[in-house]
Amino acid sequence: MSGPASDAVTADVTADVIVVGYGPVGQVTATLLAARGHRVTVVERRPRPLPMPRAVSFDGESARILAAAGIADALGEVGEPSRDYVWVNGEGTTLFEVEVADPGWSGWPDSISMYQPGIEAALEERGDAQPTLRVLRGHRVTDLRDLGDRVEVAVDGPEGGVLTARYVVGCDGANSFVREAVGGTATDLQFFNDWLTADVRLHTPRAFVPNNLQVCDPARPRTAVSAGPGHRRWEFMRLPGESLEEFGTAENAWRLLKLFGIDESGATLERHAVYTFQARYADTWRTGRVLIAGDAAHLMPPFAGQGMCSGFRDAANLAWKLDLVLSGVLPGRAAEHLLDTYTAERRAHVRHAITMSMNLGRVICQTDPAAARDRDAVMIGVRERGLAAPAPSAVHPLTEGLLDRDADGRPRAPAGELAPQGRVRLGGREGLFDQVVGLGFVLLTTRPPEELLDPVHAAALERLGTRVVRLDAAADLDGVYLPYLARTGAVAALVRPDFYVFGAAGGREGTAALVRALLDGLGAGPYATEATGAGAEAAVSRPS
């Protein structure tokens, strides 16, 4: 769906959505909404983007979201496959190692090392190209009031004043003004560590084997990773008893970098800072017409690499739901229910990622020598006996929210799974599925769509902007989709705009029930099945 609804409220507001904060999560949120035709105003307190990186990697699902935001071509310029990740103990013995899949489940490498300012520059350029997106840099939100049918936002700055919008999304970081303004509570898991981060430019490029290294040394836990093409990062944990002030100095950074053979003669220290890693999440991510995303909603240790990735998932989840609401497809009560699923779905996801990050951190940050020896013995023994399981995923299937469910209310497999992505050939075009087919709801099938959909259900899916796509072996270039459907025993799968499977079906009756379940879940039944004059053929035609 695209374009704002023409209702009485729209005439009284200056934007459909005000996004507060224009870091990567705010950029993706604003761009996804503006690309759907909605009027978006961004309020960002910094007059210009931060010139230095904070995050250094993202996963394949995040790459898929960034591609959906329109910067697929830039990912290869400012990112590179992470390749490998190895843990060693203080003596250099390998404890754990993993080769990063390329491509992975989402059609992109499962991990991509990136230079964050490059990603932000690409997103900024993409945002500048959106005619309905307005960015106010050097402006600060000083107050906001939810008036029931709109939100008033007081903005201090050259173009400030009182702005009004149908919704506000706070992407304004860990110290979020928006979160504090609505008085939300948070669950704090009381997990803290101070780490010194050093971003370094080497004067002479060199290869690093492994490309990403975690040293689980009780004498000094430390990390060395790629930070994108031409960039490297080293990180060091502050030990008990060390002065925070002395630990964060440039002199100490150079002293610690010598542990990796890096000194001033061959490198430039571009940035160094001490971060206190935390583990907490907001209990409510929506209050009326005000929502939060990214670090405003959650903070987690970096050990699973899921902080920024979780923010991108927030943006993808929220954008399609706000799109349906703003477009007027859903009646008021259904719109409220759909937006409530944002908190339920994302909070459960984030809890899993935070828990995994904390568990990894407890292993990595061990400073007791005896406990570290016990850890090493277990991990080395498991590895030598070939018993090591695949690296656990930081991404958990959806269990809450808008999913096809059985009679007991449980998600009916494969509902809640992240849908795979491979290369396809359709309508004379070839490439990754999302770029060839387009974005939005997708009904993926191995059968002629007219055998599965009657005209009423076809029209309902069309009204929701659904892409109905039939794939055969010739079109499924990487052999991704047909085996996936076969494993689930399905001939059709209905995928949400954020790439999560709503549900799957085994035939015409099952597909009809699946579509009804979606419409019922959206509360859109009477609206989405209105006669539109479009028959099944129009609804199932492949996009050009």
Coordinates of C-alpha atoms in Angstrom, one line a residue, residues 205-536:
P205 CA 46.9 -2.5 4.2
R206 CA 47.3 -6.1 5.3
A207 CA 45.3 -9.3 5.5
F208 CA 44.1 -10.5 8.9
V209 CA 43.6 -14.2 9.5
P210 CA 41.2 -14.7 11.1
N211 CA 39.3 -11.7 9.9
N212 CA 37.4 -11.4 13.2
L213 CA 39.1 -12.6 16.4
Q214 CA 37.8 -12.8 20.0
V215 CA 40.6 -13.4 22.6
C216 CA 39.0 -14.9 25.8
D217 CA 42.0 -14.1 28.0
P218 CA 41.2 -13.6 31.7
A219 CA 44.2 -11.2 31.8
R220 CA 42.5 -9.0 29.3
P221 CA 39.5 -10.0 27.2
R222 CA 39.9 -8.3 23.8
T223 CA 38.6 -8.2 20.2
A224 CA 39.9 -7.5 16.7
V225 CA 37.4 -7.2 13.9
S226 CA 36.9 -5.8 10.4
A227 CA 35.1 -2.4 10.4
G228 CA 34.5 -2.4 6.7
P229 CA 36.8 -2.1 3.7
G230 CA 40.0 -0.4 4.8
H231 CA 39.0 -0.1 8.4
R232 CA 39.8 -2.1 11.5
R233 CA 38.6 -2.0 15.2
W234 CA 40.2 -3.3 18.4
E235 CA 38.3 -3.5 21.7
F236 CA 39.6 -4.1 25.2
M237 CA 37.7 -4.8 28.4
R238 CA 38.4 -2.7 31.5
L239 CA 39.6 -4.9 34.4
P240 CA 38.4 -4.7 38.0
G241 CA 40.3 -1.9 39.8
E242 CA 41.4 0.0 36.7
S243 CA 40.7 3.7 36.7
L244 CA 38.1 4.6 34.2
E245 CA 39.8 8.0 33.4
E246 CA 43.2 6.4 32.7
F247 CA 41.7 3.5 30.9
G248 CA 40.1 5.8 28.3
T249 CA 43.2 7.7 27.3
A250 CA 44.9 7.6 23.9
E251 CA 48.1 6.5 25.6
N252 CA 46.4 3.5 27.1
A253 CA 44.8 2.7 23.7
W254 CA 48.2 2.6 22.1
R255 CA 49.6 0.5 24.9
L256 CA 46.8 -2.1 24.5
L257 CA 47.0 -2.1 20.7
K258 CA 50.6 -3.4 21.1
L259 CA 49.0 -6.7 22.2
F260 CA 48.1 -7.1 18.5
G261 CA 51.4 -5.7 17.2
I262 CA 49.9 -2.3 16.3
D263 CA 51.8 0.9 17.1
E264 CA 52.0 4.6 16.0
S265 CA 54.6 3.9 13.3
G266 CA 52.2 1.9 11.2
A267 CA 48.7 3.2 12.1
T268 CA 46.6 6.2 12.9
L269 CA 44.2 6.1 15.9
E270 CA 41.1 7.7 14.3
R271 CA 38.8 7.3 17.3
H272 CA 38.9 5.9 20.8
A273 CA 36.1 5.8 23.4
V274 CA 35.0 3.8 26.4
Y275 CA 31.5 2.3 26.2
T276 CA 29.5 0.9 29.1
F277 CA 27.5 -2.0 27.6
Q278 CA 24.1 -2.4 29.1
A279 CA 21.2 -4.9 28.8
R280 CA 17.7 -3.4 29.0
Y281 CA 14.5 -3.0 27.0
A282 CA 11.4 -0.8 27.2
D283 CA 8.4 -2.5 28.5
T284 CA 6.1 -0.6 26.1
W285 CA 7.1 0.6 22.7
R286 CA 3.9 2.3 21.9
T287 CA 1.8 4.8 23.9
G288 CA -1.1 6.1 21.8
R289 CA 0.3 7.8 18.7
V290 CA 3.9 7.8 20.0
L291 CA 6.3 4.8 19.3
I292 CA 10.0 4.1 19.9
A293 CA 12.6 2.1 18.0
G294 CA 16.3 1.3 18.1
D295 CA 18.3 2.2 21.1
A296 CA 15.4 4.2 22.4
A297 CA 13.6 0.9 22.9
H298 CA 16.5 -1.5 23.8
L299 CA 20.2 -1.7 24.6
M300 CA 22.3 -4.8 24.5
P301 CA 25.9 -6.0 24.8
P302 CA 27.7 -6.2 21.5
F303 CA 28.8 -9.8 21.6
A304 CA 26.0 -11.1 19.3
G305 CA 26.3 -8.1 17.0
Q306 CA 22.6 -7.5 17.2
G307 CA 22.2 -3.9 18.6
M308 CA 21.8 -2.0 15.3
C309 CA 20.3 -5.1 13.6
S310 CA 17.5 -5.2 16.1
G311 CA 16.9 -1.5 15.3
F312 CA 16.6 -2.3 11.6
R313 CA 14.1 -5.0 12.5
D314 CA 12.1 -2.4 14.5
A315 CA 12.0 -0.1 11.5
A316 CA 10.9 -2.9 9.1
N317 CA 8.2 -4.1 11.4
L318 CA 6.9 -0.7 12.2
A319 CA 7.0 0.8 8.6
W320 CA 4.6 -1.7 7.0
K321 CA 2.2 -1.5 9.9
L322 CA 2.1 2.3 9.9
D323 CA 1.7 2.2 6.1
L324 CA -1.5 0.1 6.4
V325 CA -2.8 2.4 9.1
L326 CA -1.9 5.7 7.3
S327 CA -3.3 4.4 4.0
G328 CA -6.7 3.9 5.5
V329 CA -7.0 0.2 4.7
L330 CA -7.9 -0.6 8.3
P331 CA -10.7 0.7 10.5
G332 CA -9.7 2.5 13.7
R333 CA -10.0 -0.4 16.1
A334 CA -8.0 -2.8 13.8
A335 CA -5.4 -0.1 13.3
E336 CA -4.9 0.2 17.1
H337 CA -4.6 -3.6 17.4
L338 CA -2.1 -3.8 14.6
L339 CA 0.1 -1.2 16.1
D340 CA 0.0 -3.0 19.4
T341 CA 1.5 -6.1 17.8
Y342 CA 4.7 -4.0 17.2
T343 CA 5.5 -4.1 20.9
A344 CA 4.6 -7.7 21.4
E345 CA 6.5 -8.9 18.4
R346 CA 9.7 -6.9 18.7
R347 CA 10.0 -7.1 22.5
A348 CA 10.0 -10.9 22.4
H349 CA 12.6 -10.8 19.6
V350 CA 14.8 -8.4 21.5
R351 CA 14.6 -10.3 24.7
H352 CA 16.1 -13.3 22.9
A353 CA 18.9 -11.3 21.3
I354 CA 19.8 -9.6 24.7
T355 CA 19.8 -12.9 26.5
M356 CA 22.1 -14.5 23.9
S357 CA 24.4 -11.4 24.0
M358 CA 24.6 -11.7 27.8
N359 CA 25.4 -15.4 27.7
L360 CA 28.2 -14.8 25.2
G361 CA 29.4 -11.9 27.3
R362 CA 29.6 -14.1 30.4
V363 CA 31.9 -16.5 28.5
I364 CA 34.1 -13.8 26.9
C365 CA 34.4 -11.5 29.9
Q366 CA 35.6 -14.1 32.3
T367 CA 38.5 -12.6 34.3
D368 CA 38.9 -15.4 37.0
P369 CA 41.8 -17.6 35.8
A370 CA 40.4 -20.8 37.4
A371 CA 37.0 -20.3 35.9
A372 CA 38.6 -19.4 32.5
R373 CA 40.6 -22.7 32.6
D374 CA 37.4 -24.6 33.3
R375 CA 35.7 -22.8 30.4
D376 CA 38.6 -23.6 28.1
A377 CA 38.7 -27.3 29.0
V378 CA 35.0 -27.7 28.2
M379 CA 35.1 -25.7 24.9
I380 CA 38.3 -27.4 23.7
G381 CA 37.0 -30.8 24.6
V382 CA 33.7 -30.2 22.7
R383 CA 35.6 -29.0 19.7
E384 CA 38.2 -31.8 19.6
R385 CA 35.4 -34.4 19.8
G386 CA 33.6 -32.8 16.9
L387 CA 30.5 -32.2 19.1
A388 CA 30.3 -28.4 18.5
A389 CA 26.8 -27.4 17.4
P390 CA 26.3 -24.8 14.8
A391 CA 26.6 -21.2 16.1
P392 CA 23.2 -20.3 17.7
S393 CA 21.2 -17.7 15.9
A394 CA 20.5 -14.3 17.6
V395 CA 17.3 -14.2 15.7
H396 CA 14.3 -15.9 17.1
P397 CA 11.2 -16.8 15.2
L398 CA 8.2 -14.6 15.9
T399 CA 5.9 -16.1 18.5
E400 CA 3.7 -13.1 19.3
G401 CA 1.5 -10.9 17.1
L402 CA 0.1 -11.3 13.6
L403 CA 0.7 -14.9 12.6
D404 CA -1.5 -17.9 11.4
R405 CA -2.3 -19.9 14.5
D406 CA -3.8 -23.3 15.3
A407 CA -6.9 -23.9 17.4
D408 CA -4.8 -23.6 20.6
G409 CA -3.5 -20.2 19.6
R410 CA 0.0 -21.4 18.8
P411 CA 1.8 -20.3 15.6
R412 CA 1.2 -22.9 12.9
A413 CA 4.6 -23.9 11.4
P414 CA 6.2 -22.3 9.5
A415 CA 4.4 -19.1 10.7
G416 CA 6.9 -16.8 12.4
E417 CA 9.9 -18.0 10.5
L418 CA 12.1 -15.5 8.6
A419 CA 11.4 -16.3 4.9
P420 CA 14.5 -17.3 2.9
Q421 CA 15.6 -15.3 -0.1
G422 CA 17.4 -16.5 -3.2
R423 CA 17.9 -15.4 -6.8
V424 CA 14.9 -15.8 -9.2
R425 CA 14.1 -15.2 -12.8
L426 CA 10.7 -13.7 -13.5
G427 CA 9.3 -11.6 -16.3
G428 CA 12.6 -11.3 -18.0
R429 CA 14.4 -10.1 -14.9
E430 CA 16.9 -11.9 -12.8
G431 CA 18.2 -11.2 -9.3
L432 CA 17.4 -11.4 -5.6
F433 CA 13.7 -12.1 -5.0
D434 CA 13.0 -8.8 -3.3
Q435 CA 14.5 -6.7 -6.0
V436 CA 12.8 -8.6 -8.8
V437 CA 9.4 -9.0 -7.2
G438 CA 9.1 -5.9 -5.1
L439 CA 8.1 -5.2 -1.5
G440 CA 4.9 -5.8 0.4
F441 CA 2.9 -8.9 1.2
V442 CA 3.9 -11.9 -1.0
L443 CA 1.9 -15.0 -1.7
L444 CA 4.5 -17.5 -2.9
T445 CA 3.1 -20.6 -4.7
T446 CA 4.1 -23.5 -6.8
R447 CA 0.7 -23.8 -8.3
P448 CA -1.2 -21.5 -10.8
P449 CA -2.7 -18.8 -8.5
E450 CA -6.1 -19.1 -10.0
E451 CA -6.2 -22.7 -8.7
L452 CA -5.7 -21.4 -5.1
L453 CA -7.5 -18.1 -5.0
D454 CA -11.1 -17.3 -5.8
P455 CA -11.9 -13.7 -7.1
V456 CA -12.9 -12.4 -3.6
H457 CA -9.7 -13.5 -1.9
A458 CA -7.6 -12.4 -4.9
A459 CA -9.2 -8.9 -4.7
A460 CA -8.6 -8.8 -0.9
L461 CA -4.9 -9.6 -1.4
E462 CA -4.7 -7.0 -4.1
R463 CA -6.1 -4.4 -1.9
L464 CA -3.4 -5.1 0.6
G465 CA -0.8 -4.7 -2.2
T466 CA 0.1 -8.4 -2.2
R467 CA 2.5 -9.7 -4.9
V468 CA 1.2 -13.2 -5.9
V469 CA 4.1 -15.1 -7.4
R470 CA 4.3 -18.6 -8.9
L471 CA 7.7 -20.2 -9.0
D472 CA 8.9 -23.3 -10.8
A473 CA 12.4 -24.9 -11.0
A474 CA 13.4 -22.6 -13.9
A475 CA 12.5 -19.5 -11.9
D476 CA 14.0 -20.7 -8.6
L477 CA 17.6 -20.1 -9.7
D478 CA 19.2 -21.0 -6.3
G479 CA 16.9 -23.8 -5.4
V480 CA 15.7 -22.0 -2.3
Y481 CA 11.9 -21.7 -2.5
L482 CA 10.8 -25.1 -3.9
P483 CA 12.7 -27.1 -1.3
Y484 CA 11.5 -24.7 1.5
L485 CA 7.9 -25.2 0.6
A486 CA 8.4 -28.9 0.2
R487 CA 9.9 -29.1 3.7
T488 CA 6.8 -27.4 5.1
G489 CA 4.4 -29.6 3.1
A490 CA 3.0 -26.4 1.5
V491 CA 2.1 -25.3 -2.0
A492 CA 1.7 -21.6 -0.9
A493 CA 3.3 -19.4 1.8
L494 CA 2.1 -15.9 2.7
V495 CA 5.0 -13.6 3.7
R496 CA 4.6 -10.3 5.5
P497 CA 6.3 -7.1 4.3
D498 CA 9.0 -7.5 6.9
F499 CA 9.9 -10.9 5.4
Y500 CA 8.4 -13.1 8.2
V501 CA 6.1 -15.9 7.2
F502 CA 2.5 -15.3 8.2
G503 CA 1.6 -18.9 7.4
A504 CA 1.6 -21.6 4.7
A505 CA -1.1 -23.8 3.2
G506 CA -1.3 -27.1 1.3
G507 CA -4.1 -26.5 -1.2
R508 CA -7.1 -24.3 -2.3
E509 CA -9.0 -24.7 1.0
G510 CA -6.0 -24.1 3.1
T511 CA -5.0 -21.0 1.1
A512 CA -8.5 -19.6 1.5
A513 CA -8.3 -20.2 5.2
L514 CA -4.9 -18.6 5.3
V515 CA -6.1 -15.5 3.5
R516 CA -9.1 -15.3 5.9
A517 CA -6.8 -15.6 8.9
L518 CA -4.7 -12.7 7.6
L519 CA -7.8 -10.5 7.0
D520 CA -9.2 -11.5 10.4
G521 CA -5.9 -10.8 12.1
L522 CA -5.7 -7.4 10.4
G523 CA -9.4 -6.7 11.2
A524 CA -9.7 -5.9 7.5
G525 CA -12.2 -8.5 6.4
P526 CA -15.1 -6.3 5.4
Y527 CA -12.8 -3.6 4.0
A528 CA -10.4 -5.7 2.1
T529 CA -13.0 -7.9 0.4
E530 CA -15.1 -5.0 -1.0
A531 CA -15.8 -5.3 -4.7
T532 CA -13.0 -3.6 -6.5
G533 CA -13.7 -4.6 -10.1
A534 CA -10.5 -6.6 -10.2
G535 CA -10.6 -10.3 -10.7
A536 CA -8.2 -13.0 -9.9

